PDB file of C-alpha atoms in Angstrom:
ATOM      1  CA  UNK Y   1     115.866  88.536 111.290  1.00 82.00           C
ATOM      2  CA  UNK Y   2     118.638  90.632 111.857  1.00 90.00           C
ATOM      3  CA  UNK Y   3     119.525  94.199 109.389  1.00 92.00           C
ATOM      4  CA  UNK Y   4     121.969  92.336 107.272  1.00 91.00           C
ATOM      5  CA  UNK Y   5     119.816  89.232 106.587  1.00 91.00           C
ATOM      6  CA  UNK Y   6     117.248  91.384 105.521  1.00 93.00           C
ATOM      7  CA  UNK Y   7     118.651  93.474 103.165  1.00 93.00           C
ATOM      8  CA  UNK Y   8     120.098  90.415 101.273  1.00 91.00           C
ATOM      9  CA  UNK Y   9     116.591  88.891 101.831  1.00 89.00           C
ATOM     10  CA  UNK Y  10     114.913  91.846 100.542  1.00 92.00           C
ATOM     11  CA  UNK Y  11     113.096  91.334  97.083  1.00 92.00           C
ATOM     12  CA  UNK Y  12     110.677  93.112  94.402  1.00 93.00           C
ATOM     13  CA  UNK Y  13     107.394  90.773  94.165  1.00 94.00           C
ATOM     14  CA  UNK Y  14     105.163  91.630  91.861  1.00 91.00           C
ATOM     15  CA  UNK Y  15     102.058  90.255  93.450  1.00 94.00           C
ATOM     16  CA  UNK Y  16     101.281  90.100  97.055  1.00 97.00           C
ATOM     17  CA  UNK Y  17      98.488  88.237  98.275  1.00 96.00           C
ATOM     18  CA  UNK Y  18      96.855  88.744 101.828  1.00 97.00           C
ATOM     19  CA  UNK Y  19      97.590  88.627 104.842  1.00 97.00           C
ATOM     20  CA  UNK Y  20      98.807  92.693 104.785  1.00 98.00           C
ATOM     21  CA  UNK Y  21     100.995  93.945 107.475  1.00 98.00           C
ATOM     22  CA  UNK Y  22      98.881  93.522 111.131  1.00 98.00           C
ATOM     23  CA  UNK Y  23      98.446  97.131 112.459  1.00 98.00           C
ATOM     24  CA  UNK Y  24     100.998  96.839 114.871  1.00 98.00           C
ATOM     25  CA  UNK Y  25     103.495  95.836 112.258  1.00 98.00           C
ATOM     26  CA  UNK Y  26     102.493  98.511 109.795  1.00 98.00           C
ATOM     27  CA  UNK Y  27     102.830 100.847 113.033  1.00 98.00           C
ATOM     28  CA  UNK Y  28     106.609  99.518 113.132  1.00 98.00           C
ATOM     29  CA  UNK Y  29     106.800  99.546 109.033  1.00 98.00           C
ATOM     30  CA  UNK Y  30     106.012 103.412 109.046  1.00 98.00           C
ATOM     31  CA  UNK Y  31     108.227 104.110 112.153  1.00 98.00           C
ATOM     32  CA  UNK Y  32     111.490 102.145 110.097  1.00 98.00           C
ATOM     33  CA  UNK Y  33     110.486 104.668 107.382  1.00 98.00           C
ATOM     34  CA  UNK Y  34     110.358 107.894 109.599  1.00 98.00           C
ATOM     35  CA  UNK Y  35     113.657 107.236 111.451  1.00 98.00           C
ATOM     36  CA  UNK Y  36     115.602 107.689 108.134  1.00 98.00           C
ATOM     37  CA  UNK Y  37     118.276 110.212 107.487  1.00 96.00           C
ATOM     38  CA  UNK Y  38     117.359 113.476 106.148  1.00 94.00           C
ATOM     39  CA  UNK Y  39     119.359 117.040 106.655  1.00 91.00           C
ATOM     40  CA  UNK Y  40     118.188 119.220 109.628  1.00 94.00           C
ATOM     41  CA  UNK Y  41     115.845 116.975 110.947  1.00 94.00           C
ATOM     42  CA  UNK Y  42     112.843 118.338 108.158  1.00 95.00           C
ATOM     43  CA  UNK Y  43     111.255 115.131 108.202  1.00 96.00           C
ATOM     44  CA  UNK Y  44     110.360 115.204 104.459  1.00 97.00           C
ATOM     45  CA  UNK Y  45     108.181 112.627 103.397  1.00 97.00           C
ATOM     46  CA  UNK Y  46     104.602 111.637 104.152  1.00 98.00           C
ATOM     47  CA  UNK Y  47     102.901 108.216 103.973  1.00 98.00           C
ATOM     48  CA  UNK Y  48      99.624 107.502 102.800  1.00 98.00           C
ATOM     49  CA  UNK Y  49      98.007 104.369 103.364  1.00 98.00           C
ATOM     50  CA  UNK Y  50      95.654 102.696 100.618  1.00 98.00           C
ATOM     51  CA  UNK Y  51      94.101  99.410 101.714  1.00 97.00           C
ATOM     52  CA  UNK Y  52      90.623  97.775 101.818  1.00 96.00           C
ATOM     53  CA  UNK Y  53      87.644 100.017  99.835  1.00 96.00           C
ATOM     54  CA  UNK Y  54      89.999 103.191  99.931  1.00 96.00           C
ATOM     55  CA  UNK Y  55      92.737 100.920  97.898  1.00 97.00           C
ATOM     56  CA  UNK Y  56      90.203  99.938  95.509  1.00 96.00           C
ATOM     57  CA  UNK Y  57      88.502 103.300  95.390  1.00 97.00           C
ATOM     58  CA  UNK Y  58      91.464 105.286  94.212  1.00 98.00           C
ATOM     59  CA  UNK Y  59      91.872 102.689  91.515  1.00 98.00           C
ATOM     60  CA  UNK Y  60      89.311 105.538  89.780  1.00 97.00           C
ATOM     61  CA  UNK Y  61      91.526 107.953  90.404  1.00 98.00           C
ATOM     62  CA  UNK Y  62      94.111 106.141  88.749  1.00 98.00           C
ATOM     63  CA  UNK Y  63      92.073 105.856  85.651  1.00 98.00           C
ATOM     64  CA  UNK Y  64      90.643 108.897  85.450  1.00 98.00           C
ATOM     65  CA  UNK Y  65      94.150 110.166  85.488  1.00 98.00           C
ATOM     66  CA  UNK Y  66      95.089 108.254  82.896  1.00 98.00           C
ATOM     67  CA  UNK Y  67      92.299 109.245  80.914  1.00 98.00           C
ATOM     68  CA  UNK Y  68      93.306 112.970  81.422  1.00 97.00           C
ATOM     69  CA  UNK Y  69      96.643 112.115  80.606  1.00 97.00           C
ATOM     70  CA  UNK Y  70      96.029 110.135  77.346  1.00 97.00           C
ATOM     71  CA  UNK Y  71      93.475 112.780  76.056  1.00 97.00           C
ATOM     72  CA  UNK Y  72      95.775 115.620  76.681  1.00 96.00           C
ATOM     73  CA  UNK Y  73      98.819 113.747  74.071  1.00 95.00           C
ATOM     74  CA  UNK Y  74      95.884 113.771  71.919  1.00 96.00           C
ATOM     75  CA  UNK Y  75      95.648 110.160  71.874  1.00 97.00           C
ATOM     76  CA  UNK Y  76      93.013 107.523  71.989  1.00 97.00           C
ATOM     77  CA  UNK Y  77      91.466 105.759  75.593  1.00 97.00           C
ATOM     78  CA  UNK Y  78      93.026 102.371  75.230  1.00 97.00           C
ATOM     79  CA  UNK Y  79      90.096 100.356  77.545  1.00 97.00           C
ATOM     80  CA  UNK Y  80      92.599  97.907  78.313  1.00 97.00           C
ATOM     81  CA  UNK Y  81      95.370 100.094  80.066  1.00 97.00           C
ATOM     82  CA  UNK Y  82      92.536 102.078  81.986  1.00 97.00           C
ATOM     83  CA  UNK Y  83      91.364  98.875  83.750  1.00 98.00           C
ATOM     84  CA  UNK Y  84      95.208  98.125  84.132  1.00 97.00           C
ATOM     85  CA  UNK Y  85      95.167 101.699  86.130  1.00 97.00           C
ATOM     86  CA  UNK Y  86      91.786 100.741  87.692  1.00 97.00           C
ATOM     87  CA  UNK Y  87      92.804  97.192  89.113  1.00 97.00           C
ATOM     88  CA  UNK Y  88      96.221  97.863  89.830  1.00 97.00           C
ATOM     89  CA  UNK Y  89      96.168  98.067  92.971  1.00 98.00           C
ATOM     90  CA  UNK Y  90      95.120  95.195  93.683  1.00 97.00           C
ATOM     91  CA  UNK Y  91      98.541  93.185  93.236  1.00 97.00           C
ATOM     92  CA  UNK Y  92      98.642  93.748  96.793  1.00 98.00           C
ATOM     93  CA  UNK Y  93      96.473  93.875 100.019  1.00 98.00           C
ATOM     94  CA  UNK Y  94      98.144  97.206 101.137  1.00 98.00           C
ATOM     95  CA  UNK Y  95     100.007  99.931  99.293  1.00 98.00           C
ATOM     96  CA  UNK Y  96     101.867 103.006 101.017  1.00 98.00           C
ATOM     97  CA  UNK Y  97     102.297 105.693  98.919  1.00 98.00           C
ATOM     98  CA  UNK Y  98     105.423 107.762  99.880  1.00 98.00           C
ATOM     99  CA  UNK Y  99     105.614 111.236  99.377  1.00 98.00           C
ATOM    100  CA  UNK Y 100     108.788 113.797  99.479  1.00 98.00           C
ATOM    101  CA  UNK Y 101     107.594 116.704 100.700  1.00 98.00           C
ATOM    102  CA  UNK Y 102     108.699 119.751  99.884  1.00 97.00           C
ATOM    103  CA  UNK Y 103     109.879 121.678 103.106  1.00 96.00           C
ATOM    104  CA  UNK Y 104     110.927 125.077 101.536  1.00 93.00           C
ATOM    105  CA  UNK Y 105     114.077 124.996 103.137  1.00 90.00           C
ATOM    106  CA  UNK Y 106     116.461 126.896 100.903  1.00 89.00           C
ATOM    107  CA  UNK Y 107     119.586 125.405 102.367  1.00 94.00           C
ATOM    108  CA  UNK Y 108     118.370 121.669 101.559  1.00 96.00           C
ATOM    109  CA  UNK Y 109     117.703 121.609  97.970  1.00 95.00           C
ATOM    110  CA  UNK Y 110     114.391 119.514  97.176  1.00 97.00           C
ATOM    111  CA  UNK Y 111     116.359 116.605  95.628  1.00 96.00           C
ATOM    112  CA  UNK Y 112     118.141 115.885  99.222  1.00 96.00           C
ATOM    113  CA  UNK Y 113     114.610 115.808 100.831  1.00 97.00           C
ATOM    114  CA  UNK Y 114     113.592 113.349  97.771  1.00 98.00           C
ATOM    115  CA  UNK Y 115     116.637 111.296  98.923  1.00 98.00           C
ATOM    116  CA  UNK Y 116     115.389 111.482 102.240  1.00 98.00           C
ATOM    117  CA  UNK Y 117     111.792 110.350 101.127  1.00 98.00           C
ATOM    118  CA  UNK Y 118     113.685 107.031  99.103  1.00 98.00           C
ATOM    119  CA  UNK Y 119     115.587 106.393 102.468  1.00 98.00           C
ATOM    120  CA  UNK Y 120     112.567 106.035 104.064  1.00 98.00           C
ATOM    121  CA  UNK Y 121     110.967 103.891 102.058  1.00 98.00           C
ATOM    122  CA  UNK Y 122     114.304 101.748 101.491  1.00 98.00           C
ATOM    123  CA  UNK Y 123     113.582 101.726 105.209  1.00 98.00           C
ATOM    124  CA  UNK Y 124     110.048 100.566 104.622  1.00 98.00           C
ATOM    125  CA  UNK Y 125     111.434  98.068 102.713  1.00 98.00           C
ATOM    126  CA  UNK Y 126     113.541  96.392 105.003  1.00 98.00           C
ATOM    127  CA  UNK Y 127     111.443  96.202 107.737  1.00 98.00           C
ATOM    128  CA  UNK Y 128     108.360  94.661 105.874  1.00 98.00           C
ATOM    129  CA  UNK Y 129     111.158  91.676 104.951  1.00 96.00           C
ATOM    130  CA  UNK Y 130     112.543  91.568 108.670  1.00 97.00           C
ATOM    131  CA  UNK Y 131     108.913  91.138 109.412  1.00 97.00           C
ATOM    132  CA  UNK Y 132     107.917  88.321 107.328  1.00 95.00           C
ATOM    133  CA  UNK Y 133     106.223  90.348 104.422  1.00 97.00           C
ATOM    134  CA  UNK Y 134     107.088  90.572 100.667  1.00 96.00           C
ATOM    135  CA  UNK Y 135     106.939  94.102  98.718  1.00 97.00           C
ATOM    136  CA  UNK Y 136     107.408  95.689  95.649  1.00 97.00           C
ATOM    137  CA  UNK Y 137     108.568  99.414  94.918  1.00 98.00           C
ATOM    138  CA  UNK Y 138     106.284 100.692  91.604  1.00 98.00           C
ATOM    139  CA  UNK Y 139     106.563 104.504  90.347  1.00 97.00           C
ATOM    140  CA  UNK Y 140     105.478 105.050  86.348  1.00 96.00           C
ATOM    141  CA  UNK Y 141     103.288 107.421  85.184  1.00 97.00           C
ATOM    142  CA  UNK Y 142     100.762 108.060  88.061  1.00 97.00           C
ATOM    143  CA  UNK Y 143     103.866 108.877  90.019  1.00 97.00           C
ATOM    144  CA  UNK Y 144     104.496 112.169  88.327  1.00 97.00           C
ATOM    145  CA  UNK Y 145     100.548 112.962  87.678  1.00 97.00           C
ATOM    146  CA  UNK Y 146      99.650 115.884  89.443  1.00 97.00           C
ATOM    147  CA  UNK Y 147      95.829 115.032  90.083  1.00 97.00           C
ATOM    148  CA  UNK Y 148      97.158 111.751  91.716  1.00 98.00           C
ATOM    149  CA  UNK Y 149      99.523 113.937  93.731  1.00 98.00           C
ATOM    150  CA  UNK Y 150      96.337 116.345  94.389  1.00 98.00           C
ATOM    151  CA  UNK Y 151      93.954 113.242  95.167  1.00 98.00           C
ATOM    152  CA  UNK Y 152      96.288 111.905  97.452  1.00 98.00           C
ATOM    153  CA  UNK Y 153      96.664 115.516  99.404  1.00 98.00           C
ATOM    154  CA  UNK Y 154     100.417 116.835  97.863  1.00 98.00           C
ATOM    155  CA  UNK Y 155     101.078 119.884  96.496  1.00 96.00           C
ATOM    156  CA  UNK Y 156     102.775 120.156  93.020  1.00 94.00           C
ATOM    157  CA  UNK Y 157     105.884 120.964  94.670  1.00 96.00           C
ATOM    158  CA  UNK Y 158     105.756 117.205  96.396  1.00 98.00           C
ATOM    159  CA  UNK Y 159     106.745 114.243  94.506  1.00 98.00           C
ATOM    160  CA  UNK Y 160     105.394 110.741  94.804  1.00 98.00           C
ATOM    161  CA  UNK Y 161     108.822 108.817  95.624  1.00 98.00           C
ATOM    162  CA  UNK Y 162     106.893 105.348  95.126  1.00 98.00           C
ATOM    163  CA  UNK Y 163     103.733 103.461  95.666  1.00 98.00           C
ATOM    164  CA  UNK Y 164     105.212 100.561  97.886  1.00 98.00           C
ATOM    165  CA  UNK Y 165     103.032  97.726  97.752  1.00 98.00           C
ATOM    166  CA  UNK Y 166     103.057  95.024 101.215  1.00 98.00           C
ATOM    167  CA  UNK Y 167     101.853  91.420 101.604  1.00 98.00           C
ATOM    168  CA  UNK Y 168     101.998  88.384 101.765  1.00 96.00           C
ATOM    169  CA  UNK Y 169     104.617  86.667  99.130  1.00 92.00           C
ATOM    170  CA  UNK Y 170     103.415  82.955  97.535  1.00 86.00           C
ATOM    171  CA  UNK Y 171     105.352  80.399  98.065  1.00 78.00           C
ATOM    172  CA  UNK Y 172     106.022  80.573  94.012  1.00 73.00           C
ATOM    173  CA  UNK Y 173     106.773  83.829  94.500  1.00 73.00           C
ATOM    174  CA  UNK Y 174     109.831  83.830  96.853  1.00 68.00           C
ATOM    175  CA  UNK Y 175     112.913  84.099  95.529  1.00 67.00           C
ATOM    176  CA  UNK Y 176     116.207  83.534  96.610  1.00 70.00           C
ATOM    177  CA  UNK Y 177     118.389  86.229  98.773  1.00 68.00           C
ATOM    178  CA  UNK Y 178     120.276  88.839  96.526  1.00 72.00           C
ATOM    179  CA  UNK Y 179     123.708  88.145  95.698  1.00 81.00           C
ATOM    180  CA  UNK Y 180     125.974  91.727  95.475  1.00 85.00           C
ATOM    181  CA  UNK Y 181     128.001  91.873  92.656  1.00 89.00           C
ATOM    182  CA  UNK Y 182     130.017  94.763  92.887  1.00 91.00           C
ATOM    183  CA  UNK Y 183     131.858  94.162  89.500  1.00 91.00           C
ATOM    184  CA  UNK Y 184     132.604  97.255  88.223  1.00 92.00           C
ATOM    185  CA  UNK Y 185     130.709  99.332  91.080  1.00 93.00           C
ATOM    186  CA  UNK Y 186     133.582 100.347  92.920  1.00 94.00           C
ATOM    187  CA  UNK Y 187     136.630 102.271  92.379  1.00 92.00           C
ATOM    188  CA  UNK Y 188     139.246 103.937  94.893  1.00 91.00           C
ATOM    189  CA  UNK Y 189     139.600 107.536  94.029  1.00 93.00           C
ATOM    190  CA  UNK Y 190     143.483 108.347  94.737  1.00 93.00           C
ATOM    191  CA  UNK Y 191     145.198 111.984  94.366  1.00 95.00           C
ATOM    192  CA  UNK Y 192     146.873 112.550  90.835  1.00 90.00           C
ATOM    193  CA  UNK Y 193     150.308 112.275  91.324  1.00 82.00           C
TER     194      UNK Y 193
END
């Protein structure tokens, strides 16, 4: 599949089934993803892969941060929404979790290097389509947790970009190439005369 055809192709499915990206094409996933632009070359992102009993293992982390989170608003456990955290996961055989890093580089503000981290997982994106795989990009609370950002080994200057979740689309499940509509998305700027 060539670029173009697959970022028309490219679409959000909400539940992947297996088989996950083969090794050699997550290898070629995460490479897409570390290839994308950033200012000065800082490389600002980091990738951490969640699949098999370390996927459903951090589904407790995802719980017990919910937990934390609902009992610090002072509000009650709701048992439902903490096995939602718990099994979440699970909508597809492999999730990367992508990471902007936080370089410290005073002359590229942190949200450039977030930028940076969303190109590469627009990347990430593209080349799980061009490779026959279906994906979904997912943020929401656990995104901005910082014991999620600790568990997964980023500092609270880092910020979780997306958990990008890889499979296997059903054949219910694919959906049609995007169509751009740039209705009212683009203007020429001209000088005031």
């Amino acid at each position: 599949m060539d670029a173009l055809d697959a970022i028309f192709a490219r679409r959000s499915i909400g539940r992947l089934q297996p088989p996950a990206p083969t090794p050699e094409d997550l290898d070629t996933i995460l490479r897409a993803a570390a290839v994308a632009p950033d200012h000065k070359t800082l490389r600002p992102w980091k990738f951490v892969v969640l699949d098999g009993d370390a996927k459903d293992a951090f589904g407790g982390v995802l719980a017990d941060a919910y937990r934390a989170r609902t009992l610090a608003a002072g509000k009650e456990i709701v048992a439902a929404k903490e096995d939602k955290e718990r099994t979440k996961l699970g909508r597809a055989p492999l999730v990367v979790v992508v990471g902007a890093v936080n370089r410290g580089e005073d002359s590229i503000p942190f949200i450039e290097q977030y930028a940076a981290a969303a190109a590469a997982s627009q990347n990430m994106l593209i080349a799980a389509t061009a490779l026959g795989y279906g994906s979904m990009w997912r943020t929401g609370d656990p995104a901005y947790d910082d014991d999620v950002k600790a568990a997964l080994g980023f500092s609270e200057d880092d910020a979780i970009v997306g958990f990008l979740y890889l499979g296997t689309p059903t054949a219910a499940a694919a959906k049609h190439p995007n169509e751009a509509d740039l209705t009212d998305l683009v203007t020429r700027w001209r000088p005031q005369t």
